[in-house]
Coordinates of C-alpha atoms in Angstrom, one line a residue:
Chain A
M1 CA 111.3 231.4 75.8
F2 CA 113.7 229.5 73.9
N3 CA 117.0 231.0 72.2
K4 CA 117.8 231.2 68.7
E5 CA 119.8 228.2 68.4
T6 CA 117.3 226.1 70.1
L7 CA 114.5 227.4 67.6
D8 CA 116.8 226.6 64.7
A9 CA 117.1 223.2 66.0
V10 CA 113.3 222.9 66.5
R11 CA 112.9 224.0 63.0
L12 CA 115.1 221.2 61.7
L13 CA 113.2 218.7 63.6
L14 CA 110.0 219.9 62.2
L15 CA 111.1 220.2 58.7
F16 CA 112.5 216.5 58.8
Q17 CA 109.2 215.0 59.9
A18 CA 107.0 217.1 57.7
D19 CA 109.1 216.3 54.7
D20 CA 109.1 212.6 55.6
H21 CA 105.2 212.6 56.2
L22 CA 104.6 214.5 53.1
I23 CA 106.5 212.1 50.8
I24 CA 105.5 208.8 52.3
G25 CA 101.9 210.3 52.2
H26 CA 102.2 210.8 48.6
R27 CA 103.8 207.4 48.1
N28 CA 101.3 205.6 49.9
S29 CA 98.4 207.5 48.0
E30 CA 99.9 205.9 44.9
W31 CA 98.3 202.7 46.0
T32 CA 94.7 204.3 45.4
G33 CA 93.0 202.0 43.0
L34 CA 95.7 199.4 42.7
G35 CA 95.9 197.6 46.2
P36 CA 96.1 193.9 46.4
I37 CA 92.5 193.6 47.8
L38 CA 90.1 196.5 48.1
E39 CA 90.4 196.8 51.8
E40 CA 94.1 197.2 51.5
D41 CA 93.5 199.8 48.7
I42 CA 91.2 201.7 51.3
A43 CA 93.7 201.2 54.2
F44 CA 96.5 202.6 52.4
S45 CA 94.5 205.7 51.1
S46 CA 93.4 206.4 54.3
I47 CA 97.0 206.2 56.1
A48 CA 98.0 208.4 53.4
Q49 CA 95.6 211.0 54.0
D50 CA 96.6 211.1 57.7
K51 CA 100.4 211.5 56.7
I52 CA 99.3 214.4 54.4
G53 CA 97.3 215.8 57.2
H54 CA 100.3 215.5 59.6
A55 CA 102.7 217.0 57.4
L56 CA 100.3 219.8 57.1
G57 CA 100.1 220.1 60.8
L58 CA 103.8 220.4 61.0
Y59 CA 104.4 222.8 58.2
S60 CA 101.9 224.9 59.8
I61 CA 103.8 225.1 63.1
L62 CA 106.8 226.2 61.1
N63 CA 104.8 228.9 59.4
E64 CA 102.9 230.1 62.4
N65 CA 105.6 229.9 65.2
L66 CA 108.8 229.7 63.6
G67 CA 108.3 232.2 60.7
E68 CA 108.7 230.0 57.6
A69 CA 106.5 230.3 54.6
D70 CA 102.9 229.0 54.4
P71 CA 102.4 225.1 53.9
D72 CA 101.5 225.2 50.4
T73 CA 104.7 227.2 49.4
L74 CA 107.0 224.9 51.7
A75 CA 105.4 221.7 50.2
F76 CA 105.0 222.7 46.6
M77 CA 107.7 225.4 45.9
R78 CA 111.0 224.3 47.1
N79 CA 113.8 223.0 45.3
E80 CA 114.6 219.2 45.8
T81 CA 117.9 220.1 47.6
D82 CA 115.8 222.2 50.2
F83 CA 114.0 218.9 51.0
T84 CA 115.1 216.9 54.2
S85 CA 113.2 213.5 53.5
S86 CA 115.0 210.4 54.3
H87 CA 115.8 208.1 51.5
L88 CA 113.5 205.3 52.6
V89 CA 110.3 207.5 52.0
E90 CA 111.3 208.6 48.6
L91 CA 111.7 205.1 46.9
P92 CA 108.7 204.1 44.6
I93 CA 105.9 202.1 45.9
G94 CA 107.3 199.0 44.4
E95 CA 105.5 195.8 45.0
Y96 CA 103.0 195.4 48.2
D97 CA 106.0 193.7 50.0
F98 CA 108.2 196.7 50.0
S99 CA 105.2 199.3 50.8
L100 CA 104.2 197.0 53.7
V101 CA 107.8 196.9 55.1
R102 CA 108.4 200.3 54.6
H103 CA 104.8 201.4 56.4
L104 CA 105.9 199.1 59.4
F105 CA 109.2 200.6 59.6
F106 CA 108.0 204.2 59.3
D107 CA 105.1 204.2 61.4
L108 CA 107.0 202.5 64.2
A109 CA 109.2 205.1 64.0
A110 CA 106.7 207.8 63.9
H111 CA 104.7 206.7 66.8
I112 CA 107.7 206.6 69.0
R113 CA 108.5 210.1 68.1
F114 CA 105.2 211.4 68.4
E115 CA 104.7 209.8 71.7
D116 CA 107.7 211.6 72.8
L117 CA 106.8 214.8 71.4
A118 CA 103.4 214.8 73.1
T119 CA 105.2 216.0 76.3
S120 CA 107.5 218.3 74.8
A121 CA 108.4 221.4 76.3
F122 CA 107.6 223.2 72.7
D123 CA 104.1 223.4 73.2
P124 CA 102.7 223.8 69.5
V125 CA 104.5 220.3 68.7
A126 CA 103.3 218.8 72.1
K127 CA 99.7 219.8 71.2
L128 CA 100.1 218.6 67.6
A129 CA 101.8 215.3 68.6
R130 CA 99.1 214.3 71.1
K131 CA 96.6 214.4 68.4
V132 CA 98.7 212.7 65.8
K133 CA 99.8 210.0 68.1
G134 CA 96.1 208.9 68.3
E135 CA 96.0 208.3 64.6
I136 CA 99.5 206.8 64.2
K137 CA 98.4 204.0 66.8
Y138 CA 95.9 202.7 64.1
H139 CA 98.6 202.8 61.4
V140 CA 101.0 200.7 63.5
F141 CA 98.1 198.3 64.3
H142 CA 97.6 197.9 60.6
A143 CA 101.0 197.3 59.9
N144 CA 101.6 194.8 62.6
T145 CA 98.4 192.9 61.7
F146 CA 99.6 192.6 58.0
I147 CA 103.0 191.8 58.8
K148 CA 101.9 189.0 61.2
Q149 CA 99.4 187.6 58.6
L150 CA 101.7 187.5 55.9
G151 CA 104.8 186.4 58.0
H152 CA 102.6 183.3 58.9
G153 CA 101.1 183.1 55.6
S154 CA 102.7 181.4 52.7
E155 CA 106.3 180.4 51.8
E156 CA 106.1 183.1 49.2
S157 CA 104.6 186.0 51.5
K158 CA 107.1 185.2 54.3
A159 CA 110.2 185.0 51.8
R160 CA 109.2 188.4 50.0
L161 CA 108.8 190.1 53.7
Q162 CA 111.9 189.0 54.8
S163 CA 113.7 190.0 51.6
A164 CA 112.0 193.4 51.7
I165 CA 113.3 193.8 55.5
N166 CA 116.7 192.8 54.9
Q167 CA 117.0 195.0 51.6
N168 CA 115.6 198.1 53.5
F169 CA 117.0 198.1 56.7
G170 CA 120.0 200.4 56.1
L171 CA 117.3 202.9 54.5
A172 CA 115.2 202.6 57.7
L173 CA 118.1 203.4 59.9
G174 CA 118.6 206.5 57.7
M175 CA 115.4 207.8 59.5
F176 CA 117.6 208.6 62.6
E177 CA 120.0 210.9 61.1
S178 CA 121.4 213.1 63.9
F179 CA 121.4 216.8 63.2
E180 CA 122.8 220.1 64.5
G181 CA 121.4 221.5 67.8
E182 CA 119.9 218.0 68.7
Q183 CA 121.5 218.2 72.0
L184 CA 119.7 221.6 72.9
L185 CA 116.5 219.9 72.3
I186 CA 117.4 216.9 74.5
D187 CA 118.7 219.2 77.2
Q188 CA 115.5 221.6 77.4
G189 CA 112.9 218.7 77.2
I190 CA 111.8 219.4 73.8
Y191 CA 112.8 216.0 72.1
K192 CA 114.5 213.1 73.3
G193 CA 116.9 212.7 70.2
E194 CA 117.6 210.5 67.3
A195 CA 119.7 208.1 69.0
A196 CA 117.0 207.4 71.7
I197 CA 114.2 207.2 69.3
R198 CA 116.2 204.7 67.3
E199 CA 116.9 202.5 70.2
A200 CA 113.2 202.2 71.0
W201 CA 112.4 201.7 67.4
L202 CA 114.9 198.7 67.3
G203 CA 113.2 197.0 70.3
E204 CA 109.7 197.5 68.7
V205 CA 110.7 196.3 65.3
Q206 CA 112.4 193.2 66.9
A207 CA 109.2 192.4 68.9
V208 CA 106.8 192.6 65.9
L209 CA 109.2 190.6 63.7
L210 CA 109.4 187.9 66.4
E211 CA 105.8 187.5 66.5
A212 CA 105.5 187.3 62.6
G213 CA 108.2 184.6 62.4
L214 CA 110.6 186.9 60.6
K215 CA 114.3 187.6 61.2
M216 CA 115.5 190.9 62.6
P217 CA 118.9 192.1 60.9
D218 CA 121.7 192.8 63.0
A219 CA 121.7 196.8 63.3
S220 CA 125.4 196.8 64.2
K221 CA 126.2 195.4 60.9
V222 CA 124.0 197.4 58.6
E223 CA 125.2 201.0 57.5
P224 CA 122.6 203.5 57.8
V225 CA 121.7 205.3 54.5
L226 CA 122.3 209.0 55.4
G227 CA 122.2 212.4 53.6
G228 CA 118.5 213.0 53.3
R229 CA 118.4 215.4 56.1
K230 CA 121.1 217.4 54.6
G231 CA 119.5 217.6 51.1
F232 CA 121.2 214.8 49.4
H233 CA 118.5 212.6 47.8
T234 CA 117.6 209.4 45.8
E235 CA 117.1 209.8 42.1
Y236 CA 113.5 209.3 43.0
L237 CA 112.8 212.6 44.6
Q238 CA 113.0 214.9 41.9
P239 CA 110.5 213.2 39.5
L240 CA 108.2 212.8 42.6
L241 CA 108.2 216.7 42.9
D242 CA 107.9 217.4 39.4
E243 CA 104.6 215.4 39.5
M244 CA 103.5 216.8 42.8
T245 CA 103.8 220.5 41.6
E246 CA 103.0 219.9 38.1
V247 CA 99.6 221.7 38.3
F248 CA 100.5 224.1 41.1
R249 CA 103.4 225.6 39.1
V250 CA 101.1 226.3 36.1
D251 CA 100.5 229.3 38.0
P252 CA 101.7 229.6 41.6
A253 CA 99.9 232.7 42.1
A254 CA 96.5 231.5 41.0
E255 CA 94.0 230.0 43.5
W256 CA 93.2 226.2 42.9
Chain B
M1 CA 79.9 208.0 42.2
Y2 CA 79.7 206.5 39.7
G3 CA 77.2 203.9 38.8
G4 CA 76.6 204.1 35.2
G5 CA 73.0 205.5 34.2
Y6 CA 73.1 203.0 31.5
I7 CA 73.1 199.5 32.3
H8 CA 74.3 197.2 29.4
D9 CA 72.4 194.0 29.2
D10 CA 73.4 191.0 26.8
Q11 CA 69.9 189.9 25.6
K12 CA 71.1 186.4 24.8
K13 CA 71.5 185.9 28.5
K14 CA 67.8 186.5 29.4
T15 CA 65.9 183.9 31.1
D16 CA 62.5 182.9 30.6
I17 CA 59.9 184.5 33.2
T18 CA 57.0 182.1 32.1
A19 CA 59.0 179.1 33.4
E20 CA 58.6 180.5 37.1
D21 CA 56.0 179.3 39.4
P22 CA 52.9 181.5 38.9
A23 CA 51.8 181.6 42.4
L24 CA 55.4 182.7 43.6
L25 CA 55.9 185.1 40.9
A26 CA 52.4 186.7 41.7
E27 CA 53.3 187.1 45.4
F28 CA 56.6 188.3 44.7
E29 CA 55.2 191.0 42.3
A30 CA 52.3 191.8 44.9
R31 CA 55.2 192.5 47.4
I32 CA 57.2 195.0 45.4
A33 CA 53.7 196.5 44.3
R34 CA 53.2 197.1 48.0
G35 CA 56.6 198.8 48.5
E36 CA 58.2 195.7 50.2
K37 CA 61.9 195.3 49.9
I38 CA 63.0 191.8 48.8
E39 CA 65.8 190.4 50.9
P40 CA 68.6 187.9 50.0
R41 CA 66.8 184.8 51.5
D42 CA 63.4 185.8 49.9
W43 CA 62.3 183.8 46.6
M44 CA 63.1 185.9 43.5
P45 CA 62.5 185.2 39.8
A46 CA 66.0 183.9 38.2
E47 CA 65.6 187.0 35.9
Y48 CA 65.2 189.2 38.5
R49 CA 68.6 187.8 40.3
R50 CA 70.3 188.1 37.0
Q51 CA 69.4 191.6 36.4
L52 CA 70.3 192.8 39.8
I53 CA 73.8 190.9 40.0
R54 CA 74.5 192.5 36.5
M55 CA 73.6 195.9 37.6
I56 CA 75.1 196.0 41.1
E57 CA 78.3 194.3 39.6
Q58 CA 78.5 196.9 36.8
H59 CA 78.0 199.6 39.5
A60 CA 80.6 198.2 41.6
H61 CA 83.1 197.9 38.6
S62 CA 82.7 201.5 37.7
E63 CA 83.6 202.6 41.0
I64 CA 87.1 200.8 41.1
I65 CA 87.7 201.6 37.4
G66 CA 86.4 205.2 38.1
A67 CA 89.1 205.5 40.6
L68 CA 91.8 205.5 38.0
P69 CA 91.1 208.5 35.8
E70 CA 90.8 210.6 39.1
G71 CA 93.3 208.7 41.3
T72 CA 96.0 209.7 38.7
W73 CA 95.6 213.3 39.9
I74 CA 96.0 212.7 43.5
T75 CA 99.8 213.0 43.1
R76 CA 99.4 216.3 41.2
A77 CA 96.6 217.9 43.0
P78 CA 97.5 221.7 43.7
G79 CA 98.0 222.3 47.4
F80 CA 97.1 220.5 50.5
R81 CA 93.5 221.3 50.4
R82 CA 92.9 219.7 47.1
K83 CA 95.1 216.9 47.7
L84 CA 93.4 215.9 50.8
A85 CA 89.9 216.2 49.4
L86 CA 90.7 214.2 46.4
M87 CA 92.4 211.4 48.4
A88 CA 89.4 211.1 50.5
K89 CA 87.0 211.3 47.4
V90 CA 88.5 208.6 45.6
Q91 CA 89.1 206.5 48.7
D92 CA 85.4 206.8 49.3
E93 CA 84.8 205.3 45.5
V94 CA 86.9 202.4 46.3
G95 CA 84.7 201.9 49.5
H96 CA 81.6 202.3 47.4
A97 CA 82.9 199.1 45.4
Q98 CA 83.3 197.3 48.5
L99 CA 79.8 198.2 49.6
L100 CA 78.5 197.2 46.1
Y101 CA 80.3 193.9 45.7
S102 CA 79.0 192.9 49.0
A103 CA 75.4 193.7 48.0
A104 CA 76.0 191.6 44.8
E105 CA 77.5 188.7 46.7
T106 CA 74.2 188.3 48.5
L107 CA 72.7 187.4 45.4
G108 CA 75.2 184.5 45.1
K109 CA 78.0 185.7 42.9
S110 CA 81.5 186.0 44.7
R111 CA 83.4 189.2 44.7
E112 CA 86.5 187.0 42.9
D113 CA 84.0 185.8 40.4
M114 CA 83.0 189.4 39.5
I115 CA 86.6 190.8 39.5
N116 CA 87.5 187.9 37.2
D117 CA 84.7 188.7 34.8
L118 CA 85.8 192.5 34.9
I119 CA 89.4 191.8 33.9
N120 CA 88.2 189.2 31.5
G121 CA 86.1 191.8 29.6
K122 CA 83.1 189.7 30.3
S123 CA 81.4 192.3 32.5
K124 CA 81.0 196.2 31.8
Y125 CA 81.3 199.3 33.7
S126 CA 80.3 202.9 32.8
N127 CA 81.7 204.3 29.8
V128 CA 82.7 207.5 31.0
F129 CA 85.6 205.7 32.6
N130 CA 86.9 204.9 29.1
Y131 CA 87.9 208.4 28.4
P132 CA 91.2 210.1 29.6
S133 CA 91.6 212.7 32.1
K134 CA 94.0 214.9 30.5
T135 CA 94.1 217.9 32.9
W136 CA 93.5 218.9 36.3
A137 CA 90.2 220.5 35.2
D138 CA 89.0 216.9 34.3
V139 CA 89.0 216.2 37.8
A140 CA 86.7 219.3 38.2
V141 CA 84.3 218.0 35.5
I142 CA 84.2 214.4 36.7
G143 CA 83.8 215.2 40.4
F144 CA 81.1 217.9 39.6
L145 CA 79.2 216.8 36.6
I146 CA 79.8 213.0 36.4
D147 CA 79.0 212.7 40.1
A148 CA 76.1 214.7 39.7
A149 CA 74.7 212.6 36.9
A150 CA 75.3 209.6 38.9
I151 CA 73.6 210.8 42.0
V152 CA 70.4 211.5 39.6
N153 CA 70.5 207.5 38.8
Q154 CA 71.4 206.5 42.3
V155 CA 68.9 208.5 44.2
A156 CA 66.2 206.9 41.7
N157 CA 67.8 203.4 42.3
S158 CA 67.9 203.7 46.0
K159 CA 64.2 203.6 46.1
G160 CA 64.2 200.3 44.0
S161 CA 62.9 196.8 45.4
Y162 CA 66.3 195.0 46.4
G163 CA 67.0 195.8 50.1
P164 CA 70.7 195.2 50.2
Y165 CA 71.4 197.5 47.1
C166 CA 69.0 200.3 48.3
R167 CA 70.9 200.4 51.6
A168 CA 74.2 200.5 49.9
L169 CA 73.0 203.2 47.8
E170 CA 71.4 205.2 50.6
R171 CA 75.0 205.5 52.1
I172 CA 76.7 206.1 48.9
C173 CA 74.4 209.1 47.9
Y174 CA 75.2 210.6 51.1
E175 CA 78.9 210.4 50.4
E176 CA 78.5 211.5 46.8
S177 CA 76.9 214.8 47.8
F178 CA 80.2 215.7 49.3
H179 CA 82.0 214.6 46.1
L180 CA 79.9 216.9 43.9
K181 CA 80.7 219.9 46.2
Q182 CA 84.4 219.0 45.9
G183 CA 84.3 218.8 42.2
H184 CA 81.9 221.9 42.0
S185 CA 84.3 223.9 44.1
I186 CA 87.3 223.0 41.9
F187 CA 85.2 223.8 38.8
V188 CA 84.1 227.5 40.2
Y189 CA 87.7 228.1 41.2
L190 CA 88.9 227.4 37.7
A191 CA 86.0 229.1 35.9
T192 CA 86.4 232.3 37.9
G193 CA 90.2 232.0 38.0
T194 CA 93.0 233.1 35.4
P195 CA 92.5 232.9 31.7
T196 CA 94.7 229.5 31.8
Q197 CA 92.4 228.0 34.3
R198 CA 89.4 229.2 32.5
A199 CA 90.7 227.8 29.2
M200 CA 91.6 224.4 31.1
V201 CA 88.0 223.8 32.4
Q202 CA 86.4 224.9 29.1
D203 CA 88.6 222.4 27.2
A204 CA 87.8 219.9 29.7
L205 CA 84.0 220.3 29.5
N206 CA 84.2 220.2 25.7
R207 CA 85.7 216.8 25.7
W208 CA 83.4 215.3 28.5
W209 CA 80.1 216.8 27.3
Q210 CA 79.5 214.0 24.9
P211 CA 80.4 211.3 27.5
I212 CA 78.1 212.9 29.9
M213 CA 75.3 213.0 27.3
H214 CA 75.8 209.3 26.8
F215 CA 75.8 208.6 30.6
F216 CA 72.1 207.8 30.9
G217 CA 71.9 205.6 27.9
P218 CA 70.1 206.0 24.7
S219 CA 66.6 207.4 24.5
D220 CA 63.9 205.3 25.9
K221 CA 62.6 205.3 22.3
M222 CA 65.7 203.7 21.0
S223 CA 66.4 201.3 24.2
Q224 CA 65.3 197.9 25.0
H225 CA 61.9 196.9 26.4
T226 CA 62.4 197.6 30.2
E227 CA 58.6 197.2 31.2
T228 CA 59.3 194.2 33.5
L229 CA 62.4 195.9 35.0
M230 CA 60.3 198.9 35.8
R231 CA 57.5 197.0 37.3
W232 CA 60.1 195.0 39.5
K233 CA 61.6 198.3 40.7
V234 CA 65.1 197.2 39.3
K235 CA 65.1 200.3 37.0
M236 CA 63.5 203.2 38.6
A237 CA 63.6 206.0 36.0
S238 CA 63.7 206.1 32.2
N239 CA 66.9 207.3 30.6
D240 CA 65.2 210.4 29.2
D241 CA 63.7 211.4 32.4
M242 CA 67.1 211.1 34.2
R243 CA 68.8 212.9 31.5
Q244 CA 66.2 215.8 31.4
Q245 CA 66.3 216.1 35.5
F246 CA 70.2 216.4 35.2
L247 CA 70.1 219.0 32.4
N248 CA 67.5 220.9 34.5
M249 CA 69.7 221.0 37.6
Y250 CA 73.1 221.3 36.0
V251 CA 73.2 223.4 33.0
P252 CA 72.4 226.6 35.0
K253 CA 75.1 225.9 37.3
I254 CA 77.7 225.5 34.3
R255 CA 76.5 228.7 32.6
E256 CA 76.4 230.8 36.0
V257 CA 80.2 230.7 35.9
G258 CA 80.4 231.7 32.3
I259 CA 81.6 228.2 31.0
V260 CA 79.9 227.5 27.5
I261 CA 78.2 224.0 26.9
P262 CA 79.5 222.8 23.6
D263 CA 76.1 222.2 22.0
P264 CA 74.8 225.2 20.0
N265 CA 71.2 223.4 19.9
L266 CA 71.0 223.1 23.6
R267 CA 67.8 224.9 25.0
K268 CA 64.8 224.3 26.9
N269 CA 61.7 224.4 25.0
P270 CA 59.5 226.8 26.8
E271 CA 56.3 225.1 25.2
T272 CA 57.3 221.4 26.3
N273 CA 59.4 222.4 29.2
M274 CA 61.8 219.8 28.0
W275 CA 65.7 220.4 27.0
E276 CA 66.1 219.7 23.4
F277 CA 69.9 219.1 22.5
T278 CA 71.9 217.5 19.5
E279 CA 72.0 213.7 19.9
P280 CA 75.4 212.6 20.8
D281 CA 77.1 209.9 18.5
W282 CA 75.5 206.6 19.7
N283 CA 77.5 204.6 17.4
E284 CA 80.6 205.8 19.2
F285 CA 78.5 205.0 22.7
Y286 CA 78.2 201.3 21.4
E287 CA 81.7 200.9 20.0
V288 CA 83.0 201.9 23.5
I289 CA 80.7 199.4 25.2
K290 CA 82.3 197.1 22.9
G291 CA 85.8 197.8 24.2
N292 CA 86.6 200.2 21.5
G293 CA 86.9 203.3 23.5
P294 CA 90.0 205.3 24.0
C295 CA 91.1 203.8 27.3
N296 CA 89.2 200.6 27.7
A297 CA 92.4 198.5 27.1
E298 CA 94.4 200.7 29.3
R299 CA 92.0 200.7 32.3
L300 CA 91.3 196.8 32.0
A301 CA 95.4 196.5 31.8
V302 CA 95.8 198.4 34.9
R303 CA 93.4 196.4 36.7
R304 CA 94.6 193.3 35.6
A305 CA 98.2 194.4 36.8
A306 CA 96.7 195.2 40.2
E307 CA 94.9 191.8 40.5
D308 CA 98.0 190.0 39.2
N309 CA 100.6 191.9 41.5
G310 CA 98.3 191.2 44.7
A311 CA 97.7 187.6 44.0
W312 CA 100.3 186.6 46.4
V313 CA 98.9 188.7 49.1
R314 CA 95.4 187.1 48.6
A315 CA 96.7 183.5 48.5
A316 CA 98.8 184.2 51.7
L317 CA 95.8 185.6 53.4
R318 CA 93.2 182.7 52.6
K319 CA 93.5 180.1 55.2
A320 CA 92.9 176.2 54.3
D321 CA 89.9 176.0 56.7
Q322 CA 88.1 178.9 55.5
H323 CA 84.7 178.5 53.6
Y324 CA 83.2 181.2 51.6
V325 CA 80.2 182.8 53.4
T326 CA 77.8 184.9 51.4
P327 CA 77.2 188.3 53.3
L328 CA 73.7 189.2 54.2
A329 CA 74.2 192.9 53.5

């Protein structure tokens, strides 16, 4: 029912989101065993599992409905330049302040996106989004809770969060890079588009930061870090992919 | 998974049972003999409390330290199915640590004190986690055989006398049975896979067999007097019995997929119906307990770094008007 140009744009949208979810899930899983408290260790691991699961769901639609390779091939066999992840998700976990702020930025955006996609005219995506948004609600709840607690915690925790927010705001804006065919998706009720998602996101981030006693950077003065969607990546993606595919590449034809 | 079958005890710390009130002690022992559970607010001998704290604490430490050798393979797991399963598995282990620290806290030692004792090297954890996990096949061997060994130990301990520990163990064993399936599945895929995969899993078993044989501790003939602990239902099965049970259940499962156990003397004696095997190197076992294993320093360094890096988070979450409350798990 959709023409080729439209389906190509759907393909891009899904690939961007699948790659972002895979990479942030991978990063969040690196907290396993290393969290600042056991409960956070468990929370980050749980969120990471959901992200990897959401990536799998998105790759599965690409495979089943859009003729792309199977999910394991897409995730474990592509070259770095074929990935479309945003730079925000590629950075190493760093300290907990960075990981927490990234978690807030990412999950507020993911929640808005999947809320929108839940009513998408492209049925397979709408079906997946209805399931996913219910899970992301808890991720947002977790991020908000910790941002507020640490925002009102000690001088140090407040300063650390504010600094992570300021330093990574441009990276966060890079999640909303526009892409070819976006207007086709907007016109046909498949997706409301990056600019609209970004506007909603700015409002939600502002609300959370206000409650946490933290300052919102002026988005009009921050340059978005773009390029990820077009295959230009940070120096951190290739080593991540090398690690992720280390075992798989021993024998890609083998069953593991 | 992962409670060490062998429970290290520093004999110098033992408290004198004869100093206890004889009437209270008699009633306490009678309750245990009747199969009743001891609960946090009940009277208990000081030695019982000390032994349980030590045992539950070591078990909890084993869970969080055990998350490290496996956790390192989460980012390398081949394919979505394995990655998701391993993430969930290791997360469960950290969850077990949380349950167990709560159970130990009911006896009066805070989680913070326990973790401090761990990173300062005062408190032990299962020796098996002081060995490196070198390849993906190690994930199979740990998940399958070390979890299996731990289940043998924990199912026995779940019938012990201390209520909070038993309840934690029941839940833990339920989850462990899934871990064992996860480990067994990887093990079977590797053992029945390509020559490279088979070689990987054989190599992993060769390296892990001795730590597995160490897992339940030295023979009861060689180990300390455990009569009181058995009477108090703190220790529920002898080291030898657990090791025999483990061999009975898992040697056939290893052999059925054509993997060779690296002990030419391993056989079941048809007359005694007992497994005979080459004694593992017990000197190495004691050296690892003392901190001289291949990964002791690394594991504690990682744990210490995690504690240090997270200190500002914990400090910020602590409210000035909060008081410590012992949980009643």
